Short mmCIF file of N, CA and C in Angstrom, two decimals:
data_model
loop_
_atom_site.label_atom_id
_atom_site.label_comp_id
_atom_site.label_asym_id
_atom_site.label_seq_id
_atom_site.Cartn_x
_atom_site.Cartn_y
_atom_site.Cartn_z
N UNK A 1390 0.83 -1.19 0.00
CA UNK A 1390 0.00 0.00 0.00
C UNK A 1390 0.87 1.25 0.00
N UNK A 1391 2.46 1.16 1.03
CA UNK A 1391 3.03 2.13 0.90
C UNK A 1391 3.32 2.62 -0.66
N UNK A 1392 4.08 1.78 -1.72
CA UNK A 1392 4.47 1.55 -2.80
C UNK A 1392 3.19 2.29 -3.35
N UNK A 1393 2.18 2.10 -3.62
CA UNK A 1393 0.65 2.21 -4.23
C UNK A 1393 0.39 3.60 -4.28
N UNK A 1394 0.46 4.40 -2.67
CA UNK A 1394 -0.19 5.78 -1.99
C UNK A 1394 0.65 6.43 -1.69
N UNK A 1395 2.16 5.77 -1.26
CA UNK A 1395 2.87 6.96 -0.81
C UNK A 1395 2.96 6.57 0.29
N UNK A 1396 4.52 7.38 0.79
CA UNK A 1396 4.63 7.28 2.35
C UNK A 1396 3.88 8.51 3.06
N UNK A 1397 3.68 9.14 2.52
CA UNK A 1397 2.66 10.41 3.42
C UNK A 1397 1.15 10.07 2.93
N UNK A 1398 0.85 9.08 2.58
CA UNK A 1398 -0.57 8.95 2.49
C UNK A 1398 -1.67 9.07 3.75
N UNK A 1399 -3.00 9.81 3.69
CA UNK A 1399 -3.62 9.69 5.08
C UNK A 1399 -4.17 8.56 5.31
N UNK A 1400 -4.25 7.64 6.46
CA UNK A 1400 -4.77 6.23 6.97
C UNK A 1400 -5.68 6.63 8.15
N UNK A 1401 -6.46 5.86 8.50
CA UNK A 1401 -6.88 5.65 9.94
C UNK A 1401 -6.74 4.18 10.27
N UNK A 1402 -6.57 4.32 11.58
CA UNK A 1402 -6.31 2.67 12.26
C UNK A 1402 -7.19 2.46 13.62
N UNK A 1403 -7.73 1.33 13.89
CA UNK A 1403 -7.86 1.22 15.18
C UNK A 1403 -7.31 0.12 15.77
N UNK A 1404 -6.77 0.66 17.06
CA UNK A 1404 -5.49 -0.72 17.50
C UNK A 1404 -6.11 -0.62 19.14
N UNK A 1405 -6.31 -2.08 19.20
CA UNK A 1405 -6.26 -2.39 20.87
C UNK A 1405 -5.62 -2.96 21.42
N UNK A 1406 -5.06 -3.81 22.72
CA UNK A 1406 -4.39 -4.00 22.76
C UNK A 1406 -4.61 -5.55 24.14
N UNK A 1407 -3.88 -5.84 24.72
CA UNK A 1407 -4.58 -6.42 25.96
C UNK A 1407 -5.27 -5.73 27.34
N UNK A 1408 -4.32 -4.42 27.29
CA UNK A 1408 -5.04 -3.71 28.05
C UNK A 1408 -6.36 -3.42 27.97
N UNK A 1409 -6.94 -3.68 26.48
CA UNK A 1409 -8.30 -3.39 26.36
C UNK A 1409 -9.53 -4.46 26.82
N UNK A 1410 -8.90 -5.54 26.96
CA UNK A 1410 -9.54 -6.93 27.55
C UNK A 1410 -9.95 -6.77 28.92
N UNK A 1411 -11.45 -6.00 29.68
CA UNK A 1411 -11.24 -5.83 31.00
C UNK A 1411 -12.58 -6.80 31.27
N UNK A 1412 -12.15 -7.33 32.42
CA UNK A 1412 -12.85 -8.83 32.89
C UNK A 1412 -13.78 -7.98 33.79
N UNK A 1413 -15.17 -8.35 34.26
CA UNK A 1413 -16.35 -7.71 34.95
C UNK A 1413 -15.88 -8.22 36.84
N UNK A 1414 -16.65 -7.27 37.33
CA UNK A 1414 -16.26 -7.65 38.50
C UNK A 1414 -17.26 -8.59 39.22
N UNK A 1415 -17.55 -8.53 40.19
CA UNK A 1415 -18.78 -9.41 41.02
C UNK A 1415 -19.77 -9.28 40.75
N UNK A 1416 -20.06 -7.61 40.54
CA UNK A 1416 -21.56 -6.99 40.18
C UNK A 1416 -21.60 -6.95 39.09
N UNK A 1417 -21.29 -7.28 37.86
CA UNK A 1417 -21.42 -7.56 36.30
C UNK A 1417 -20.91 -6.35 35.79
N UNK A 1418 -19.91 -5.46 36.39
CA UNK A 1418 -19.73 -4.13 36.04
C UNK A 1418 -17.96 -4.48 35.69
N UNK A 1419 -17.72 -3.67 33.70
CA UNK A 1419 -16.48 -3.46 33.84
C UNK A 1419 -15.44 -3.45 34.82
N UNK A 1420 -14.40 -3.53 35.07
CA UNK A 1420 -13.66 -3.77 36.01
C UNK A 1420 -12.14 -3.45 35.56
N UNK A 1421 -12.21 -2.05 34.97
CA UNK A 1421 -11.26 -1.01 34.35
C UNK A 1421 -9.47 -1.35 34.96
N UNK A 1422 -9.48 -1.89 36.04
CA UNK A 1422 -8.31 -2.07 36.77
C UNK A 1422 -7.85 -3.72 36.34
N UNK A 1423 -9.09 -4.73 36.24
CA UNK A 1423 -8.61 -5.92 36.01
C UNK A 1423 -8.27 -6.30 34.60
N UNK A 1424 -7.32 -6.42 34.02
CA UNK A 1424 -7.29 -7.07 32.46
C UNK A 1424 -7.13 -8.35 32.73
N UNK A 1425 -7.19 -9.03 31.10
CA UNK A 1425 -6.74 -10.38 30.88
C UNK A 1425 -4.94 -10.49 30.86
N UNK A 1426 -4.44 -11.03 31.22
CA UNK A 1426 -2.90 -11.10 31.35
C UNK A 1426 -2.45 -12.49 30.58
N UNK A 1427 -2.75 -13.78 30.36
CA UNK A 1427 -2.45 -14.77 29.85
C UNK A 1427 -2.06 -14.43 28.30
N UNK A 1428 -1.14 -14.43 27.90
CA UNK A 1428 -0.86 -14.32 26.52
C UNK A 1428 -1.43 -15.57 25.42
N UNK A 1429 -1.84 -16.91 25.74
CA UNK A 1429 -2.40 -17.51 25.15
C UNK A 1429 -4.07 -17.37 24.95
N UNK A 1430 -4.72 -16.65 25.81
CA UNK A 1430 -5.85 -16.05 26.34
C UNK A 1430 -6.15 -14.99 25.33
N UNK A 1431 -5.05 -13.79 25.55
CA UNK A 1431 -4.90 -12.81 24.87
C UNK A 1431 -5.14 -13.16 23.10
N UNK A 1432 -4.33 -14.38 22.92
CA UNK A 1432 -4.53 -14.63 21.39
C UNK A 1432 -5.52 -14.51 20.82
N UNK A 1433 -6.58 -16.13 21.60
CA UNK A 1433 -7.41 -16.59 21.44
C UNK A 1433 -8.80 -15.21 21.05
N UNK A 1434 -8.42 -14.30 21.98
CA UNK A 1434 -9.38 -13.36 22.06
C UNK A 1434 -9.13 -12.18 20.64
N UNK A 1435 -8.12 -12.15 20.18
CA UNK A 1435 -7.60 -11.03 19.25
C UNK A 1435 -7.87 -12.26 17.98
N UNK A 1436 -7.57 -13.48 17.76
CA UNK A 1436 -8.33 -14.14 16.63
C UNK A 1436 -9.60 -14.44 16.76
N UNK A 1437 -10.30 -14.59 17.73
CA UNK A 1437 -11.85 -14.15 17.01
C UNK A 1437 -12.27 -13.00 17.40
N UNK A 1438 -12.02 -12.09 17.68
CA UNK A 1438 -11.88 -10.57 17.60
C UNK A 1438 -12.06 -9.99 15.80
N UNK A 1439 -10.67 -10.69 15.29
CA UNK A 1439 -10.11 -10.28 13.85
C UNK A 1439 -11.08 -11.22 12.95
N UNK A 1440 -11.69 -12.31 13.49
CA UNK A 1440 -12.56 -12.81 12.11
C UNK A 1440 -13.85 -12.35 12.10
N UNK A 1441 -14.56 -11.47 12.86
CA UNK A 1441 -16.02 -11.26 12.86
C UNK A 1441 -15.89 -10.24 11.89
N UNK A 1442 -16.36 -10.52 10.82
CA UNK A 1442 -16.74 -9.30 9.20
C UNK A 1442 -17.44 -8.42 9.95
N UNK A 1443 -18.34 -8.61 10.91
CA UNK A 1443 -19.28 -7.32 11.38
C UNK A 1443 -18.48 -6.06 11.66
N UNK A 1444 -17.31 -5.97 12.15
CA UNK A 1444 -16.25 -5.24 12.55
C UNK A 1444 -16.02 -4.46 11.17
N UNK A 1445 -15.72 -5.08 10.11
CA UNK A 1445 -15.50 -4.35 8.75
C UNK A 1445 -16.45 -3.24 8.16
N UNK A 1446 -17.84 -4.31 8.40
CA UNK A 1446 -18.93 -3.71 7.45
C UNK A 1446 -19.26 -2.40 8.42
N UNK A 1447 -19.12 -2.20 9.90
CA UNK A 1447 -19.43 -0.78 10.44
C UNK A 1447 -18.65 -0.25 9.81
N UNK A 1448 -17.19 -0.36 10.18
CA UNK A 1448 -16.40 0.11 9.83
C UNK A 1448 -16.14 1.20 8.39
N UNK A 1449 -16.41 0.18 7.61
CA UNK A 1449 -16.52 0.64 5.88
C UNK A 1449 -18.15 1.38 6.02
N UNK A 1450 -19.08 1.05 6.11
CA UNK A 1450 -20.34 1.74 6.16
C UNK A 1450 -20.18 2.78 7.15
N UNK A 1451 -19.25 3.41 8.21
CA UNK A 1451 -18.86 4.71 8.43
C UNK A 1451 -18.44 5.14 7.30
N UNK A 1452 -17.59 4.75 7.01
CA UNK A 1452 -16.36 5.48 6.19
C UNK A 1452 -17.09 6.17 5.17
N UNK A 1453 -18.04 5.22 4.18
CA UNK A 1453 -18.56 5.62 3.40
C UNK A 1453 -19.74 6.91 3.68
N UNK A 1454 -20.36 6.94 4.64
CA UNK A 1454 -20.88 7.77 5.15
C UNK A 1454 -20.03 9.58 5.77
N UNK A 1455 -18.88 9.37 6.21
CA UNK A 1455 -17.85 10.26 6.21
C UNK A 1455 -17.75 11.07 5.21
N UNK A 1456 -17.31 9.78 3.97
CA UNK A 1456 -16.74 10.38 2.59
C UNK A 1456 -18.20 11.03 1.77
N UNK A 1457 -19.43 10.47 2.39
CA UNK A 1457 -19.71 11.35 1.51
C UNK A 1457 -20.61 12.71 2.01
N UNK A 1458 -20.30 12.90 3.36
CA UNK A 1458 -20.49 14.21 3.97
C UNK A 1458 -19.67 15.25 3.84
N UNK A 1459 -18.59 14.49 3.26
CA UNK A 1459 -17.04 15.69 3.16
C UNK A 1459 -17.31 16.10 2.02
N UNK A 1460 -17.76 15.36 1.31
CA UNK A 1460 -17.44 15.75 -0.10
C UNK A 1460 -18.84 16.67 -0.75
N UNK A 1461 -20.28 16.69 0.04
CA UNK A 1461 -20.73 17.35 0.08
C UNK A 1461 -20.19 18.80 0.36
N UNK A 1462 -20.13 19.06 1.60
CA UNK A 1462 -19.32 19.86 2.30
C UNK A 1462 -18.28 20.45 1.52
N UNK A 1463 -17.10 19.90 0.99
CA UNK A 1463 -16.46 20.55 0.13
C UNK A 1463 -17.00 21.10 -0.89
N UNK A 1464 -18.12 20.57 -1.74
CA UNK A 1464 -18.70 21.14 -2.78
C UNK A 1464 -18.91 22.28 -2.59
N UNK A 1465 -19.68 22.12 -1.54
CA UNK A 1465 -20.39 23.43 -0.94
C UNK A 1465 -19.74 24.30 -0.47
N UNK A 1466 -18.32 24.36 -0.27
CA UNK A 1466 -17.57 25.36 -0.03
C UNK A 1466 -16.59 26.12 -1.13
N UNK A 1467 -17.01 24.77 -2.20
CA UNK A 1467 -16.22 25.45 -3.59
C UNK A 1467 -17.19 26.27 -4.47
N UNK A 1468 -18.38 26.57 -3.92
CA UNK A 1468 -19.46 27.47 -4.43
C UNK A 1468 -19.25 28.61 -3.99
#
């Protein structure tokens, strides 16, 4: 993609991490202080994390929605 766009091309990313894995506490409530720590755990959770398409299709059905508010917007400012 670098080769393709360029090294100054604009991207967006979203990256989590294990810290983002937070286990509930007694009362069914987040539990912001406890993460998952097992690195085989950690995997397991980041590969089916990465295969659910649902993740994409928001994803891209933002985007597309973005692109075409901007580009309204720009029109409308090149008037």
């Amino acid at each position: 993609m670098i080769k393709e766009q360029g090294e100054d091309a604009e991207c967006a990313a979203w990256i989590y991490t294990k810290n983002d894995c937070h286990l509930k506490d007694e009362n069914g409530e987040f539990d912001y202080d406890n993460v998952v720590e097992d690195p085989a755990l950690i995997a397991r959770i980041f590969d089916d994390v990465g295969n659910i398409d649902y993740i994409y299709q928001v994803i891209q059905e933002s985007l597309d929605e973005v692109v075409e508010e901007q580009w309204m917007a720009y029109q409308h400012e090149l008037v």
